Tab-separated table of C-alpha atoms and ligand atoms in Angstrom:
chain	number	residue	atom	x	y	z
P	1	MET	CA	172.848	142.112	61.851
P	2	THR	CA	174.942	140.319	59.274
P	3	THR	CA	178.603	141.248	58.952
P	4	ALA	CA	179.238	139.094	55.879
P	5	LYS	CA	180.909	141.046	53.089
P	6	GLU	CA	179.319	141.244	49.681
P	7	PRO	CA	181.673	140.025	46.926
P	8	THR	CA	182.159	142.100	43.778
P	9	PHE	CA	180.039	141.243	40.744
P	10	ARG	CA	182.862	139.235	39.141
P	11	GLU	CA	183.591	137.411	42.396
P	12	SER	CA	179.903	136.671	42.699
P	13	VAL	CA	179.814	135.078	39.229
P	14	ASP	CA	182.980	133.122	40.059
P	15	LEU	CA	181.444	131.864	43.320
P	16	MET	CA	178.427	130.576	41.457
P	17	PHE	CA	180.702	129.025	38.831
P	18	ASN	CA	182.816	127.339	41.521
P	19	ARG	CA	179.743	125.948	43.202
P	20	ALA	CA	178.774	124.281	39.933
P	21	VAL	CA	182.214	122.966	38.950
P	22	SER	CA	182.622	121.372	42.386
P	23	LEU	CA	179.886	118.994	41.193
P	24	MET	CA	181.664	118.265	37.909
P	25	ASP	CA	184.574	116.134	36.958
P	26	LEU	CA	186.618	118.412	34.749
P	27	PRO	CA	190.211	117.586	33.746
P	28	PRO	CA	192.748	119.333	36.027
P	29	GLY	CA	193.291	122.944	35.049
P	30	LEU	CA	190.350	123.194	32.684
P	31	GLU	CA	188.159	124.652	35.388
P	32	GLU	CA	190.476	127.625	35.790
P	33	LYS	CA	190.926	128.017	32.032
P	34	ILE	CA	187.177	128.329	31.609
P	35	ARG	CA	186.613	130.593	34.623
P	36	VAL	CA	189.187	133.304	33.937
P	37	CYS	CA	188.680	136.200	31.590
P	38	ASN	CA	191.105	135.879	28.644
P	39	ALA	CA	191.725	139.593	28.156
P	40	THR	CA	190.315	142.984	29.015
P	41	TYR	CA	191.242	145.973	26.945
P	42	THR	CA	190.964	149.408	28.523
P	43	VAL	CA	191.013	152.502	26.368
P	44	ARG	CA	191.041	156.171	27.299
P	45	PHE	CA	190.328	158.508	24.453
P	46	GLY	CA	189.626	162.174	24.070
P	47	VAL	CA	186.859	163.833	22.106
P	48	ARG	CA	186.668	167.578	21.572
P	49	LEU	CA	183.185	168.650	22.653
P	50	ARG	CA	181.721	171.910	23.911
P	51	GLY	CA	185.043	173.678	23.403
P	52	GLN	CA	187.266	171.305	25.377
P	53	ILE	CA	188.692	167.804	25.245
P	54	HIS	CA	186.747	165.252	27.274
P	55	THR	CA	188.468	161.991	28.153
P	56	PHE	CA	186.358	158.851	28.249
P	57	THR	CA	187.202	155.397	29.589
P	58	GLY	CA	185.947	152.320	27.783
P	59	TYR	CA	186.444	148.565	28.020
P	60	ARG	CA	186.034	145.471	25.911
P	61	SER	CA	186.553	142.240	27.754
P	62	VAL	CA	186.891	138.832	26.114
P	63	HIS	CA	186.075	136.044	28.509
P	64	SER	CA	186.312	132.939	26.362
P	65	GLU	CA	187.286	132.326	22.757
P	66	HIS	CA	186.393	128.651	22.653
P	67	MET	CA	184.115	129.785	19.819
P	68	GLU	CA	184.526	132.835	17.645
P	69	PRO	CA	183.296	135.432	17.157
P	70	VAL	CA	182.865	136.360	20.775
P	71	LYS	CA	179.615	138.141	21.555
P	72	GLY	CA	178.176	140.548	24.053
P	73	GLY	CA	176.730	144.011	24.403
P	74	ILE	CA	178.279	147.420	24.968
P	75	ARG	CA	176.940	149.278	27.978
P	76	TYR	CA	176.897	153.043	28.523
P	77	ALA	CA	176.696	153.857	32.219
P	78	MET	CA	178.656	155.716	34.888
P	79	GLY	CA	179.070	152.520	36.917
P	80	VAL	CA	181.004	150.712	34.168
P	81	ASN	CA	184.321	149.301	35.375
P	82	GLN	CA	186.662	146.407	34.658
P	83	ASP	CA	185.169	144.097	37.292
P	84	GLU	CA	181.703	144.618	35.865
P	85	VAL	CA	182.561	144.040	32.189
P	86	GLU	CA	184.521	140.913	33.145
P	87	ALA	CA	181.579	139.521	35.106
P	88	LEU	CA	179.232	140.334	32.235
P	89	ALA	CA	181.614	138.808	29.669
P	90	ALA	CA	181.758	135.581	31.703
P	91	LEU	CA	177.955	135.466	31.836
P	92	MET	CA	177.905	135.861	28.045
P	93	THR	CA	180.085	132.754	27.647
P	94	TYR	CA	177.724	130.666	29.764
P	95	LYS	CA	174.617	132.217	28.234
P	96	CYS	CA	175.690	131.529	24.642
P	97	ALA	CA	176.644	127.947	25.505
P	98	LEU	CA	173.337	127.322	27.252
P	99	VAL	CA	171.188	128.518	24.332
P	100	GLU	CA	173.564	127.106	21.730
P	101	ALA	CA	174.444	130.404	20.111
P	102	PRO	CA	177.838	129.607	18.536
P	103	PHE	CA	179.818	132.361	20.236
P	104	GLY	CA	182.357	132.929	22.950
P	105	GLY	CA	181.645	135.535	25.619
P	106	SER	CA	182.566	139.202	25.597
P	107	LYS	CA	181.276	142.511	26.933
P	108	GLY	CA	182.076	146.153	26.577
P	109	GLY	CA	181.333	149.322	28.384
P	110	LEU	CA	181.870	153.040	28.273
P	111	ARG	CA	181.872	155.100	31.431
P	112	ILE	CA	179.439	157.808	30.443
P	113	ASP	CA	176.032	159.087	31.404
P	114	PRO	CA	174.303	159.122	28.011
P	115	ARG	CA	171.667	161.565	29.296
P	116	GLU	CA	174.328	164.237	29.703
P	117	TRP	CA	175.110	164.390	25.984
P	118	ASP	CA	173.023	165.260	22.974
P	119	GLU	CA	172.624	162.945	20.027
P	120	HIS	CA	175.303	164.536	17.897
P	121	GLU	CA	177.831	164.385	20.743
P	122	LEU	CA	176.962	160.764	21.495
P	123	GLU	CA	177.520	159.913	17.857
P	124	ARG	CA	181.002	161.421	17.912
P	125	ILE	CA	181.869	159.646	21.152
P	126	THR	CA	180.507	156.320	19.865
P	127	ARG	CA	182.350	156.594	16.558
P	128	ARG	CA	185.590	157.379	18.359
P	129	PHE	CA	185.170	154.448	20.784
P	130	THR	CA	184.322	152.199	17.828
P	131	HIS	CA	187.442	153.339	16.010
P	132	GLU	CA	189.576	152.311	18.997
P	133	LEU	CA	187.952	148.867	19.200
P	134	VAL	CA	187.932	148.188	15.442
P	135	LYS	CA	191.662	149.016	15.263
P	136	ARG	CA	192.293	146.082	17.573
P	137	ASP	CA	189.762	143.692	15.983
P	138	LEU	CA	187.626	144.005	19.102
P	139	ILE	CA	184.795	144.724	16.705
P	140	HIS	CA	184.876	142.347	13.735
P	141	PRO	CA	182.279	140.100	12.020
P	142	SER	CA	184.308	136.947	12.596
P	143	GLN	CA	186.030	137.855	15.861
P	144	ASN	CA	184.009	140.104	18.105
P	145	VAL	CA	180.420	141.209	17.559
P	146	PRO	CA	178.929	143.726	20.022
P	147	ALA	CA	175.244	144.437	20.593
P	148	PRO	CA	173.101	146.812	22.657
P	149	ASP	CA	173.066	146.717	26.438
P	150	MET	CA	172.099	149.181	29.162
P	151	GLY	CA	172.238	152.749	27.834
P	152	THR	CA	172.667	151.736	24.191
P	153	GLY	CA	170.251	150.710	21.455
P	154	GLU	CA	169.655	150.579	17.717
P	155	ARG	CA	170.970	154.075	17.155
P	156	GLU	CA	174.408	153.376	18.670
P	157	MET	CA	174.618	150.049	16.810
P	158	ALA	CA	173.951	151.825	13.497
P	159	TRP	CA	176.830	154.240	14.236
P	160	ILE	CA	179.118	151.340	15.121
P	161	ALA	CA	178.214	149.458	11.914
P	162	ASP	CA	178.774	152.549	9.809
P	163	GLN	CA	182.107	153.336	11.460
P	164	TYR	CA	183.305	149.769	10.896
P	165	LYS	CA	182.247	150.001	7.240
P	166	ARG	CA	184.198	153.245	6.800
P	167	MET	CA	187.301	151.472	8.092
P	168	HIS	CA	186.704	148.288	6.028
P	169	THR	CA	185.252	149.586	2.803
P	170	THR	CA	185.564	146.300	0.889
P	171	ASP	CA	184.337	143.907	3.561
P	172	ILE	CA	181.183	142.372	2.130
P	173	ASN	CA	180.213	141.105	5.580
P	174	ALA	CA	180.746	144.426	7.328
P	175	ARG	CA	177.174	144.566	8.627
P	176	ALA	CA	177.753	141.419	10.654
P	177	CYS	CA	180.251	143.319	12.830
P	178	VAL	CA	177.495	144.304	15.278
P	179	THR	CA	173.916	143.214	16.032
P	180	GLY	CA	170.882	145.063	17.304
P	181	LYS	CA	170.952	147.419	14.324
P	182	PRO	CA	167.854	149.157	12.969
P	183	ILE	CA	166.125	147.272	10.143
P	184	ASN	CA	167.280	149.747	7.503
P	185	ALA	CA	170.908	149.254	8.565
P	186	GLY	CA	170.854	145.447	8.407
P	187	GLY	CA	168.916	144.651	11.573
P	188	ILE	CA	166.339	141.930	12.041
P	189	GLN	CA	162.661	142.071	12.971
P	190	GLY	CA	162.057	141.331	16.623
P	191	ARG	CA	165.544	142.142	17.964
P	192	THR	CA	164.459	145.107	20.082
P	193	GLU	CA	161.761	143.131	21.869
P	194	ALA	CA	163.871	139.945	21.983
P	195	THR	CA	165.157	139.959	25.567
P	196	GLY	CA	161.732	140.793	27.014
P	197	ARG	CA	160.100	138.289	24.666
P	198	GLY	CA	162.601	135.698	25.875
P	199	VAL	CA	161.610	136.392	29.496
P	200	GLN	CA	157.976	135.782	28.512
P	201	TYR	CA	158.841	132.524	26.704
P	202	ALA	CA	160.942	131.417	29.677
P	203	LEU	CA	158.006	131.921	32.049
P	204	GLN	CA	155.592	130.218	29.655
P	205	GLU	CA	157.918	127.214	29.542
P	206	PHE	CA	158.329	127.186	33.328
P	207	PHE	CA	154.549	127.101	33.747
P	208	ARG	CA	154.276	124.140	31.359
P	209	HIS	CA	155.856	122.024	34.108
P	210	PRO	CA	153.514	121.688	37.111
P	211	GLU	CA	156.300	120.048	39.153
P	212	ASP	CA	158.486	123.121	38.714
P	213	VAL	CA	155.625	125.475	39.467
P	214	LYS	CA	155.014	123.515	42.646
P	215	ALA	CA	158.678	123.762	43.605
P	216	ALA	CA	158.144	127.542	43.612
P	217	ARG	CA	155.144	127.099	45.923
P	218	LEU	CA	152.831	128.300	43.164
P	219	ASP	CA	150.117	126.566	41.200
P	220	GLY	CA	148.101	126.895	38.032
P	221	LYS	CA	149.003	128.877	34.993
P	222	LEU	CA	150.684	132.193	34.279
P	223	ASP	CA	147.235	133.741	33.894
P	224	GLY	CA	146.395	135.917	36.894
P	225	LYS	CA	149.860	135.834	38.463
P	226	ARG	CA	150.852	138.976	40.361
P	227	VAL	CA	154.105	140.350	39.025
P	228	ILE	CA	156.561	143.024	40.187
P	229	VAL	CA	158.957	144.454	37.623
P	230	GLN	CA	162.046	146.438	38.508
P	231	GLY	CA	163.102	148.665	35.631
P	232	LEU	CA	160.896	149.600	32.693
P	233	GLY	CA	163.808	149.882	30.251
P	234	ASN	CA	163.876	147.881	27.048
P	235	VAL	CA	163.875	144.470	28.764
P	236	GLY	CA	161.492	145.154	31.645
P	237	TYR	CA	159.074	147.071	29.450
P	238	HIS	CA	158.736	144.338	26.832
P	239	ALA	CA	158.543	141.546	29.417
P	240	ALA	CA	155.849	143.395	31.416
P	241	LYS	CA	153.939	144.368	28.276
P	242	PHE	CA	153.813	140.844	26.823
P	243	LEU	CA	153.071	139.153	30.155
P	244	SER	CA	150.189	141.510	30.910
P	245	GLU	CA	148.755	141.833	27.390
P	246	GLU	CA	149.168	138.226	26.238
P	247	ASP	CA	149.432	135.955	29.289
P	248	GLY	CA	146.981	137.533	31.707
P	249	CYS	CA	149.567	138.493	34.326
P	250	LYS	CA	148.898	141.493	36.551
P	251	ILE	CA	151.804	143.900	36.901
P	252	ILE	CA	151.052	144.996	40.451
P	253	ALA	CA	154.181	147.090	40.956
P	254	VAL	CA	156.787	148.811	38.840
P	255	ILE	CA	160.044	150.038	40.330
P	256	GLU	CA	161.907	152.809	38.544
P	257	ARG	CA	164.856	155.094	39.239
P	258	ASP	CA	162.765	157.710	41.061
P	259	GLY	CA	160.548	155.366	43.097
P	260	ALA	CA	157.890	152.722	42.664
P	261	LEU	CA	154.185	152.459	41.907
P	262	ILE	CA	151.888	149.842	43.413
P	263	ASP	CA	148.401	148.946	42.195
P	264	GLU	CA	146.866	145.565	42.988
P	265	ASN	CA	144.610	145.916	39.914
P	266	GLY	CA	147.646	145.871	37.651
P	267	PHE	CA	149.142	148.568	35.433
P	268	ASP	CA	148.602	149.346	31.783
P	269	ILE	CA	152.260	149.103	30.808
P	270	GLU	CA	151.961	151.043	27.575
P	271	ALA	CA	150.346	154.004	29.351
P	272	LEU	CA	152.903	153.901	32.160
P	273	ARG	CA	155.825	153.740	29.773
P	274	ASN	CA	154.474	156.750	27.876
P	275	TRP	CA	154.210	158.655	31.156
P	276	ILE	CA	157.798	157.771	32.084
P	277	SER	CA	159.211	158.891	28.750
P	278	LYS	CA	157.326	162.168	29.026
P	279	HIS	CA	157.988	162.933	32.704
P	280	GLY	CA	161.287	161.123	33.277
P	281	GLY	CA	159.956	158.946	36.113
P	282	VAL	CA	156.934	157.388	37.787
P	283	ASP	CA	156.351	160.138	40.344
P	284	GLY	CA	153.006	161.880	39.732
P	285	TYR	CA	151.471	159.036	37.733
P	286	PRO	CA	147.714	159.317	38.257
P	287	ARG	CA	147.219	155.629	39.094
P	288	GLY	CA	148.565	153.494	41.943
P	289	LYS	CA	150.380	154.341	45.155
P	290	TYR	CA	153.736	156.047	44.831
P	291	VAL	CA	156.604	154.838	47.075
P	292	ARG	CA	159.733	156.985	47.055
P	293	ASP	CA	162.045	154.225	48.322
P	294	GLY	CA	161.574	151.991	45.284
P	295	ALA	CA	163.984	149.265	46.437
P	296	LYS	CA	161.651	148.496	49.360
P	297	VAL	CA	159.030	147.355	46.854
P	298	LEU	CA	161.270	144.447	45.849
P	299	GLU	CA	160.214	143.044	49.222
P	300	HIS	CA	156.523	143.419	48.492
P	301	ASP	CA	154.277	140.338	48.316
P	302	CYS	CA	153.860	138.933	44.770
P	303	ASP	CA	154.002	135.705	42.755
P	304	ILE	CA	156.791	136.612	40.359
P	305	LEU	CA	159.568	139.172	40.805
P	306	ILE	CA	161.355	140.369	37.675
P	307	PRO	CA	164.504	142.387	38.375
P	308	ALA	CA	165.204	143.921	34.966
P	309	ALA	CA	167.602	146.711	35.850
P	310	LEU	CA	171.007	146.627	37.491
P	311	GLU	CA	173.190	143.927	38.984
P	312	GLY	CA	173.331	143.308	42.735
P	313	VAL	CA	169.893	144.722	43.593
P	314	ILE	CA	169.006	141.657	45.648
P	315	ASN	CA	171.866	141.323	48.063
P	316	LEU	CA	172.740	140.464	51.655
P	317	SER	CA	170.935	143.551	52.902
P	318	ASN	CA	167.468	142.632	51.582
P	319	ALA	CA	167.466	138.963	50.478
P	320	ALA	CA	165.939	137.680	53.710
P	321	ARG	CA	162.926	139.965	53.258
P	322	ILE	CA	162.176	139.066	49.608
P	323	LYS	CA	158.752	137.410	49.581
P	324	ALA	CA	158.484	136.404	45.929
P	325	PRO	CA	158.478	132.607	45.584
P	326	LEU	CA	159.687	132.919	41.982
P	327	VAL	CA	162.364	135.325	40.755
P	328	ILE	CA	163.262	135.574	37.086
P	329	GLU	CA	166.506	137.417	36.409
P	330	ALA	CA	165.807	139.578	33.373
P	331	ALA	CA	168.874	141.677	34.250
P	332	ASN	CA	172.387	140.287	34.403
P	333	GLY	CA	173.474	139.421	37.935
P	334	PRO	CA	170.629	141.038	39.900
P	335	VAL	CA	171.046	138.530	42.736
P	336	THR	CA	174.441	138.390	44.460
P	337	ALA	CA	175.990	135.036	45.396
P	338	GLY	CA	175.171	135.588	49.082
P	339	ALA	CA	171.581	136.572	48.345
P	340	ASP	CA	171.249	133.555	46.075
P	341	GLU	CA	172.079	131.312	49.023
P	342	ILE	CA	169.585	133.037	51.304
P	343	LEU	CA	166.816	132.831	48.698
P	344	ARG	CA	167.535	129.171	47.996
P	345	GLU	CA	167.330	128.377	51.704
P	346	LYS	CA	163.958	130.096	51.829
P	347	GLY	CA	162.730	127.844	49.008
P	348	CYS	CA	162.552	130.605	46.425
P	349	VAL	CA	163.023	129.398	42.838
P	350	ILE	CA	165.308	131.565	40.719
P	351	ILE	CA	165.240	131.355	36.941
P	352	PRO	CA	168.824	132.451	36.333
P	353	ASP	CA	170.021	135.355	34.172
P	354	MET	CA	172.125	133.290	31.805
P	355	TYR	CA	168.908	131.610	30.704
P	356	ALA	CA	166.230	134.191	31.452
P	357	ASN	CA	167.745	137.050	29.460
P	358	ALA	CA	169.304	134.979	26.685
P	359	GLY	CA	166.601	136.056	24.224
P	360	GLY	CA	168.663	139.081	23.233
P	361	VAL	CA	171.745	137.193	22.162
P	362	THR	CA	169.630	134.478	20.570
P	363	VAL	CA	168.028	136.960	18.183
P	364	SER	CA	171.419	138.626	17.749
P	365	TYR	CA	172.588	135.252	16.472
P	366	PHE	CA	169.744	135.248	13.935
P	367	GLU	CA	170.669	138.782	12.872
P	368	TRP	CA	174.316	137.838	12.420
P	369	VAL	CA	173.307	134.827	10.286
P	370	LYS	CA	170.997	137.093	8.258
P	371	ASN	CA	173.829	139.544	7.652
P	372	LEU	CA	176.217	136.808	6.560
P	373	SER	CA	173.649	135.205	4.275
P	374	HIS	CA	172.599	138.586	2.849
P	375	ILE	CA	168.949	137.613	2.711
P	376	ARG	CA	166.014	138.203	4.993
P	377	PHE	CA	164.438	135.215	6.688
P	378	GLY	CA	161.274	134.001	4.962
P	379	ARG	CA	162.051	135.588	1.608
P	380	MET	CA	162.378	132.265	-0.221
P	381	GLY	CA	159.729	130.172	1.449
P	382	ARG	CA	156.863	132.416	2.458
P	383	ARG	CA	154.767	132.394	-0.728
P	384	GLN	CA	155.488	128.731	-1.327
P	385	GLU	CA	154.147	127.960	2.160
P	386	GLU	CA	151.088	130.088	1.456
P	387	SER	CA	150.322	128.346	-1.827
P	388	ARG	CA	150.610	124.888	-0.250
P	389	HIS	CA	148.215	125.946	2.487
P	390	GLN	CA	145.880	127.345	-0.153
P	391	LEU	CA	145.898	123.924	-1.835
P	392	ILE	CA	144.679	122.247	1.367
P	393	VAL	CA	142.000	124.862	1.977
P	394	ASP	CA	140.762	124.563	-1.633
P	395	GLU	CA	140.731	120.795	-1.371
P	396	LEU	CA	138.785	120.819	1.907
P	397	GLU	CA	136.245	123.225	0.468
P	398	ARG	CA	135.937	121.123	-2.707
P	399	LEU	CA	135.423	117.930	-0.655
P	400	SER	CA	132.782	119.605	1.449
P	401	ALA	CA	130.936	120.859	-1.633
P	402	ASP	CA	131.246	117.568	-3.618
P	403	GLN	CA	130.050	115.433	-0.736
P	404	ASN	CA	127.493	117.903	0.482
P	405	LEU	CA	129.113	117.908	3.927
P	406	GLY	CA	128.288	121.510	4.657
P	407	TRP	CA	131.722	122.206	6.212
P	408	THR	CA	132.816	125.795	6.380
P	409	LEU	CA	136.203	126.911	7.587
P	410	THR	CA	135.983	129.750	10.058
P	411	PRO	CA	137.264	132.982	8.467
P	412	GLY	CA	139.709	133.523	11.356
P	413	PHE	CA	141.237	130.089	10.853
P	414	LYS	CA	141.488	130.550	7.118
P	415	GLN	CA	143.171	133.903	7.399
P	416	GLN	CA	145.680	132.682	9.960
P	417	TYR	CA	146.403	129.393	8.246
P	418	LEU	CA	146.914	130.951	4.835
P	419	LYS	CA	149.450	133.503	6.030
P	420	GLY	CA	153.022	132.335	5.429
P	421	ALA	CA	155.622	133.128	8.069
P	422	GLY	CA	157.566	136.353	7.574
P	423	GLU	CA	160.774	137.334	9.327
P	424	LEU	CA	159.132	138.356	12.601
P	425	GLU	CA	157.165	135.097	12.906
P	426	LEU	CA	160.296	133.079	12.130
P	427	VAL	CA	162.393	135.007	14.650
P	428	ARG	CA	159.781	134.484	17.362
P	429	SER	CA	159.490	130.810	16.493
P	430	GLY	CA	163.273	130.371	16.635
P	431	LEU	CA	163.428	132.226	19.937
P	432	ASP	CA	160.586	130.236	21.468
P	433	ASP	CA	162.197	126.975	20.394
P	434	THR	CA	165.530	128.070	21.849
P	435	MET	CA	163.995	129.074	25.192
P	436	ARG	CA	162.067	125.817	25.479
P	437	ALA	CA	165.059	123.642	24.595
P	438	ALA	CA	167.418	125.463	26.965
P	439	TYR	CA	164.917	125.257	29.814
P	440	GLN	CA	164.496	121.564	29.272
P	441	SER	CA	168.243	120.976	29.326
P	442	MET	CA	168.452	122.803	32.685
P	443	ARG	CA	165.451	121.157	34.285
P	444	GLU	CA	166.671	117.690	33.311
P	445	VAL	CA	169.819	118.264	35.352
P	446	TRP	CA	167.851	119.948	38.146
P	447	HIS	CA	165.535	116.961	38.546
P	448	ALA	CA	167.896	114.124	37.648
P	449	ARG	CA	170.736	114.946	40.043
P	450	GLU	CA	170.256	114.915	43.762
P	451	ASP	CA	173.224	117.178	44.331
P	452	VAL	CA	171.681	119.874	42.098
P	453	THR	CA	168.980	121.714	43.960
P	454	ASP	CA	168.540	124.875	41.906
P	455	LEU	CA	168.185	126.008	38.309
P	456	ARG	CA	171.251	128.252	38.386
P	457	THR	CA	173.593	125.405	39.250
P	458	ALA	CA	171.853	123.281	36.621
P	459	ALA	CA	172.344	126.070	34.044
P	460	TYR	CA	176.042	126.324	34.899
P	461	LEU	CA	176.466	122.543	34.643
P	462	VAL	CA	174.871	122.432	31.191
P	463	SER	CA	176.831	125.365	29.849
P	464	ILE	CA	180.218	124.544	31.384
P	465	ASP	CA	179.864	121.052	29.982
P	466	LYS	CA	179.390	122.522	26.516
P	467	VAL	CA	182.328	124.907	26.847
P	468	ALA	CA	184.499	122.053	28.139
P	469	ALA	CA	183.466	119.908	25.174
P	470	SER	CA	184.600	122.661	22.766
P	471	TYR	CA	187.955	122.884	24.511
P	472	ARG	CA	188.333	119.105	24.316
P	473	ALA	CA	187.422	119.129	20.626
P	474	ALA	CA	190.101	121.773	20.079
P	475	GLY	CA	192.621	119.433	21.735
P	476	LEU	CA	193.086	121.470	24.911
G	501	LIG	N1	173.552	142.793	25.941
G	501	LIG	C1	172.742	141.625	25.764
G	501	LIG	C2	173.072	140.572	26.799
G	501	LIG	O1	173.528	140.876	27.871
G	501	LIG	C3	172.785	141.109	24.336
G	501	LIG	C4	174.098	140.608	23.856
G	501	LIG	C5	174.144	140.264	22.392
G	501	LIG	O2	173.121	140.283	21.751
G	501	LIG	O3	175.250	139.979	21.908
G	501	LIG	O4	172.810	139.412	26.636
């Protein structure tokens, strides 16, 4: 029986950070400057609802302003507290640096159970919280740009954008004050799926490197891999959907709030998600075996484990029993520092959160750029690209006819080749490129340095190096 104490989430992030900086040669004092959270604002505000005043507590934490604006989501959950938003803000700093999104790190949260309030009430609460943050420039296109996180989505972002606009009626860039908005309120195609899509691209890139696959005691391709997903929220749902529908993975277990389902044949994620939204949980689903103690299923045999829900779910109490040889952290901080050590000792490869779930902020970056440039991606070039492709196709067909070569282009090829890239294709291409480049920067460090034995430490080294370089450039 272990008596070791689990650190808090923020302490856990700091422990991982310290482990990495002990391998670096930073100027004295810079290490602490980077590690600490610059400021955390706490606000308590009242909203009159259901005949009485309800007081809510919210936070916006700014971890590092080495680049501005600072970026990071706003979470609605009962577990929100200062320690958590500070840990999440720190992860945002490292995440943005790693994927080269030009932002500092921030995070916000409101202590609320969104399921307890109806839409109209949530709108009033969100607008009031926004008002408090905008007043202090904690929401601002050039200083602090929130986004969705657990418990929030497009709808909340649209309210935030509108509230900001009401308070800054002449700001032409007002829409860039928040990302993750619906398309008709200045959003971008592909933002909702982005974090899950990023998890898919991360795994595709991992499996392009047989050496890395071998390090995880796996072989072959993604096709046919047995996957367990914890949490079928926005991130877990999209990751599971794309991996099963496009890469041939089998989702053999899904863990949700009310328990887990196991089926070695793999689940149809779309059907399961529909069931969950209708019935509020997985219990009663006509396929698979239902297990009430969902957390136990994290310990089930599989090839890839995707924790896509809360922080700290793999901890000192269960790490030793985790069988997955490859864990990809779709959630922020799902593995505690102590569990990380246990898993590493067991030879488990962990694709760390700051990389694995960076797809969200990457596409947020594209949305922010779109808002500032006031034009949708692809609008200028799409038809030009199509007409150039048409030229080639016409020329090939002419050559074939003139020379009697008898070539015919397959209709599928022609259709695909002639279609110019629209916003969604460009967003996916930019995201894929980002995920590949960031993975390669991590794996280079992982393989080149003997003192770096895991991807998380490699990720920290790459990102801290970039943050340190910005501080140096600013003369600090
Ligand atoms: N909340 C997401 C995250 O943790 C997205 C942040 C953003 O897009 O700014 O990365």
